[in-house]
């Protein structure tokens, strides 16, 4: 509803609001999964097109994985959709599986994994093509404390490498720990936007 905000480059940016506020809809619009009725989404000052979206890593809140595919097969496939060669895609799939603690599950089908490991695969899928922008909808949902720590570490590393990140979460302690700035929405409208330190 007239929602406008800017995410500074190379920053971890929290996107907050109660259930039904419009966070997921806005994130789906950024990723190109949902169309906007009006307005526009820009990246680096330009309207986001298909080429720009190939440099976005998107992790939806709902499972966005093929349940009957094996982990390595799926990550390789998704990396190839983003333009990586077969060899580079497989290497990236194995690298991120190892980094996220699921390297031993490469031949397992997604449907056979715990919810926490499925969430790790979803993050690997968002990262496998080395995106410039990460859009993560409730990335910590379903994770145990060790999983939360592992994912927080990876997100902090990607931010330190210059990746811009927008993520939603209901875990305010994580937002406060990871984010420099946030936008808070309610009923589709922006109600606050700025640095975490200033909004505290």
Tab-separated table of C-alpha atoms in Angstrom:
chain	number	residue	atom	x	y	z
A	1	UNK	CA	0.000	0.000	0.000
A	2	UNK	CA	2.312	2.731	-1.261
A	3	UNK	CA	5.269	0.905	0.315
A	4	UNK	CA	8.632	2.548	-0.387
A	5	UNK	CA	11.983	1.829	1.237
A	6	UNK	CA	15.642	1.620	0.290
A	7	UNK	CA	18.126	-1.069	1.273
A	8	UNK	CA	21.697	0.279	1.480
A	9	UNK	CA	24.206	-1.747	-0.569
A	10	UNK	CA	26.300	-4.343	1.228
A	11	UNK	CA	24.116	-4.298	4.318
A	12	UNK	CA	21.996	-6.805	6.235
A	13	UNK	CA	18.566	-5.203	6.314
A	14	UNK	CA	15.690	-6.454	8.470
A	15	UNK	CA	12.136	-6.426	7.112
A	16	UNK	CA	9.695	-6.643	10.011
A	17	UNK	CA	6.000	-6.638	10.721
A	18	UNK	CA	3.197	-8.838	12.075
A	19	UNK	CA	1.758	-11.758	10.121
A	20	UNK	CA	-0.272	-10.432	7.191
A	21	UNK	CA	1.576	-7.097	7.086
A	22	UNK	CA	2.743	-7.653	3.496
A	23	UNK	CA	6.360	-8.741	3.986
A	24	UNK	CA	6.111	-11.890	1.896
A	25	UNK	CA	4.184	-10.105	-0.870
A	26	UNK	CA	6.844	-7.389	-1.070
A	27	UNK	CA	9.642	-9.968	-1.140
A	28	UNK	CA	7.867	-11.964	-3.840
A	29	UNK	CA	7.584	-8.755	-5.892
A	30	UNK	CA	11.333	-8.120	-5.551
A	31	UNK	CA	12.076	-11.673	-6.696
A	32	UNK	CA	9.599	-11.433	-9.595
A	33	UNK	CA	7.263	-14.104	-8.220
A	34	UNK	CA	4.427	-11.577	-7.738
A	35	UNK	CA	3.546	-8.606	-9.932
A	36	UNK	CA	3.040	-5.143	-8.440
A	37	UNK	CA	-0.163	-3.178	-9.132
A	38	UNK	CA	1.821	0.034	-9.330
A	39	UNK	CA	5.290	1.329	-8.621
A	40	UNK	CA	8.598	-0.344	-9.413
A	41	UNK	CA	11.463	-2.325	-7.963
A	42	UNK	CA	14.983	-1.072	-8.671
A	43	UNK	CA	18.425	-2.593	-8.146
A	44	UNK	CA	21.511	-0.371	-8.388
A	45	UNK	CA	19.279	2.401	-9.701
A	46	UNK	CA	17.884	0.368	-12.606
A	47	UNK	CA	14.527	-1.339	-12.982
A	48	UNK	CA	14.921	-4.998	-12.116
A	49	UNK	CA	14.744	-7.158	-15.227
A	50	UNK	CA	15.372	-10.857	-15.809
A	51	UNK	CA	19.139	-10.356	-16.050
A	52	UNK	CA	19.168	-8.552	-12.683
A	53	UNK	CA	16.991	-11.258	-11.123
A	54	UNK	CA	19.575	-13.865	-12.128
A	55	UNK	CA	21.877	-12.135	-9.612
A	56	UNK	CA	19.303	-12.387	-6.796
A	57	UNK	CA	19.182	-15.269	-4.338
A	58	UNK	CA	15.617	-15.797	-3.106
A	59	UNK	CA	14.620	-18.009	-0.199
A	60	UNK	CA	10.828	-18.189	0.183
A	61	UNK	CA	9.159	-18.863	3.522
A	62	UNK	CA	7.227	-21.771	2.023
A	63	UNK	CA	9.285	-24.706	0.745
A	64	UNK	CA	10.542	-23.870	-2.751
A	65	UNK	CA	12.210	-27.232	-3.377
A	66	UNK	CA	11.347	-30.323	-5.421
A	67	UNK	CA	10.692	-32.938	-2.723
A	68	UNK	CA	11.609	-36.002	-4.809
A	69	UNK	CA	14.945	-34.608	-6.067
A	70	UNK	CA	18.218	-35.394	-4.331
A	71	UNK	CA	19.997	-32.515	-2.586
A	72	UNK	CA	23.107	-32.256	-4.799
A	73	UNK	CA	21.079	-32.836	-7.965
A	74	UNK	CA	18.670	-30.064	-7.019
A	75	UNK	CA	21.314	-27.516	-6.054
A	76	UNK	CA	23.253	-28.236	-9.260
A	77	UNK	CA	20.084	-27.826	-11.327
A	78	UNK	CA	19.212	-24.500	-9.691
A	79	UNK	CA	22.758	-23.191	-10.160
A	80	UNK	CA	22.610	-24.118	-13.850
A	81	UNK	CA	19.324	-22.187	-14.184
A	82	UNK	CA	21.322	-19.134	-13.050
A	83	UNK	CA	23.880	-19.649	-15.810
A	84	UNK	CA	26.641	-21.726	-14.196
A	85	UNK	CA	28.273	-24.506	-16.201
A	86	UNK	CA	27.569	-28.064	-15.046
A	87	UNK	CA	31.022	-28.385	-13.465
A	88	UNK	CA	30.816	-25.020	-11.668
A	89	UNK	CA	27.242	-25.716	-10.577
A	90	UNK	CA	28.165	-29.071	-9.056
A	91	UNK	CA	31.226	-27.606	-7.328
A	92	UNK	CA	29.096	-24.772	-5.882
A	93	UNK	CA	26.426	-27.250	-4.744
A	94	UNK	CA	29.034	-29.309	-2.913
A	95	UNK	CA	30.728	-26.216	-1.451
A	96	UNK	CA	27.502	-24.818	0.009
A	97	UNK	CA	26.341	-28.227	1.226
A	98	UNK	CA	29.568	-28.569	3.160
A	99	UNK	CA	29.433	-24.995	4.461
A	100	UNK	CA	25.868	-25.444	5.731
A	101	UNK	CA	26.472	-28.844	7.329
A	102	UNK	CA	24.493	-31.028	4.912
A	103	UNK	CA	27.345	-32.497	2.846
A	104	UNK	CA	26.525	-35.993	4.063
A	105	UNK	CA	22.971	-35.694	2.724
A	106	UNK	CA	23.788	-35.013	-0.944
A	107	UNK	CA	22.155	-38.226	-2.183
A	108	UNK	CA	19.100	-37.892	0.072
A	109	UNK	CA	15.778	-36.743	-1.319
A	110	UNK	CA	14.507	-33.427	0.046
A	111	UNK	CA	11.369	-35.095	1.421
A	112	UNK	CA	13.536	-37.430	3.543
A	113	UNK	CA	15.259	-34.544	5.360
A	114	UNK	CA	14.275	-32.947	8.651
A	115	UNK	CA	12.660	-29.510	8.424
A	116	UNK	CA	15.877	-27.927	9.687
A	117	UNK	CA	17.968	-29.610	6.984
A	118	UNK	CA	15.405	-28.658	4.351
A	119	UNK	CA	15.848	-25.068	5.501
A	120	UNK	CA	19.623	-25.413	5.101
A	121	UNK	CA	19.114	-26.701	1.552
A	122	UNK	CA	16.837	-23.743	0.831
A	123	UNK	CA	19.576	-21.348	1.921
A	124	UNK	CA	22.122	-23.258	-0.174
A	125	UNK	CA	19.756	-22.889	-3.145
A	126	UNK	CA	19.664	-19.120	-2.608
A	127	UNK	CA	23.472	-18.921	-2.372
A	128	UNK	CA	24.606	-21.467	-4.959
A	129	UNK	CA	24.977	-18.962	-7.829
A	130	UNK	CA	26.876	-16.370	-5.736
A	131	UNK	CA	24.189	-13.650	-5.833
A	132	UNK	CA	24.717	-9.914	-5.284
A	133	UNK	CA	21.405	-9.602	-3.431
A	134	UNK	CA	19.807	-12.071	-1.017
A	135	UNK	CA	16.072	-11.902	-0.282
A	136	UNK	CA	15.340	-14.272	2.597
A	137	UNK	CA	11.815	-14.770	3.942
A	138	UNK	CA	11.954	-16.166	7.504
A	139	UNK	CA	15.270	-17.981	6.919
A	140	UNK	CA	15.572	-19.078	10.562
A	141	UNK	CA	12.179	-20.812	10.739
A	142	UNK	CA	12.427	-24.460	11.779
A	143	UNK	CA	16.099	-24.302	12.761
A	144	UNK	CA	17.488	-25.530	16.059
A	145	UNK	CA	19.936	-23.247	17.947
A	146	UNK	CA	22.955	-24.799	16.179
A	147	UNK	CA	21.282	-24.205	12.828
A	148	UNK	CA	20.486	-20.606	13.741
A	149	UNK	CA	24.125	-20.038	14.699
A	150	UNK	CA	25.390	-21.631	11.471
A	151	UNK	CA	23.018	-19.610	9.298
A	152	UNK	CA	23.775	-16.362	11.158
A	153	UNK	CA	27.481	-16.956	10.565
A	154	UNK	CA	26.968	-17.533	6.836
A	155	UNK	CA	24.810	-14.407	6.489
A	156	UNK	CA	27.393	-12.311	8.331
A	157	UNK	CA	30.123	-13.693	6.033
A	158	UNK	CA	28.138	-12.864	2.884
A	159	UNK	CA	27.472	-9.344	4.177
A	160	UNK	CA	31.195	-8.901	4.889
A	161	UNK	CA	31.842	-9.968	1.278
A	162	UNK	CA	29.615	-7.103	0.065
A	163	UNK	CA	26.366	-8.988	-0.547
A	164	UNK	CA	23.228	-6.911	0.108
A	165	UNK	CA	20.673	-8.774	2.176
A	166	UNK	CA	16.992	-8.270	2.944
A	167	UNK	CA	15.460	-10.713	5.392
A	168	UNK	CA	12.338	-11.032	7.471
A	169	UNK	CA	12.199	-12.648	10.884
A	170	UNK	CA	10.044	-12.742	13.977
A	171	UNK	CA	13.160	-13.360	16.096
A	172	UNK	CA	13.955	-9.800	17.110
A	173	UNK	CA	17.151	-10.758	18.932
A	174	UNK	CA	18.552	-12.046	15.623
A	175	UNK	CA	17.455	-8.916	13.802
A	176	UNK	CA	19.142	-6.751	16.406
A	177	UNK	CA	22.310	-8.877	16.230
A	178	UNK	CA	22.566	-9.129	12.413
A	179	UNK	CA	20.987	-5.961	11.027
A	180	UNK	CA	22.240	-2.439	10.787
A	181	UNK	CA	18.932	-1.080	9.460
A	182	UNK	CA	15.298	-2.196	9.297
A	183	UNK	CA	11.952	-1.373	7.737
A	184	UNK	CA	8.799	-2.095	9.744
A	185	UNK	CA	5.464	-2.427	7.959
A	186	UNK	CA	1.889	-2.843	9.129
A	187	UNK	CA	-1.112	-3.495	6.893
A	188	UNK	CA	1.038	-2.941	3.831
A	189	UNK	CA	2.319	0.465	4.906
A	190	UNK	CA	5.729	1.532	6.113
A	191	UNK	CA	5.578	2.615	9.765
A	192	UNK	CA	9.321	2.928	10.538
A	193	UNK	CA	12.567	2.833	8.578
A	194	UNK	CA	16.094	3.455	9.770
A	195	UNK	CA	19.084	2.218	11.735
A	196	UNK	CA	18.415	-0.319	14.474
A	197	UNK	CA	20.300	1.831	16.994
A	198	UNK	CA	18.050	4.821	16.239
A	199	UNK	CA	14.803	2.858	16.417
A	200	UNK	CA	15.635	1.061	19.700
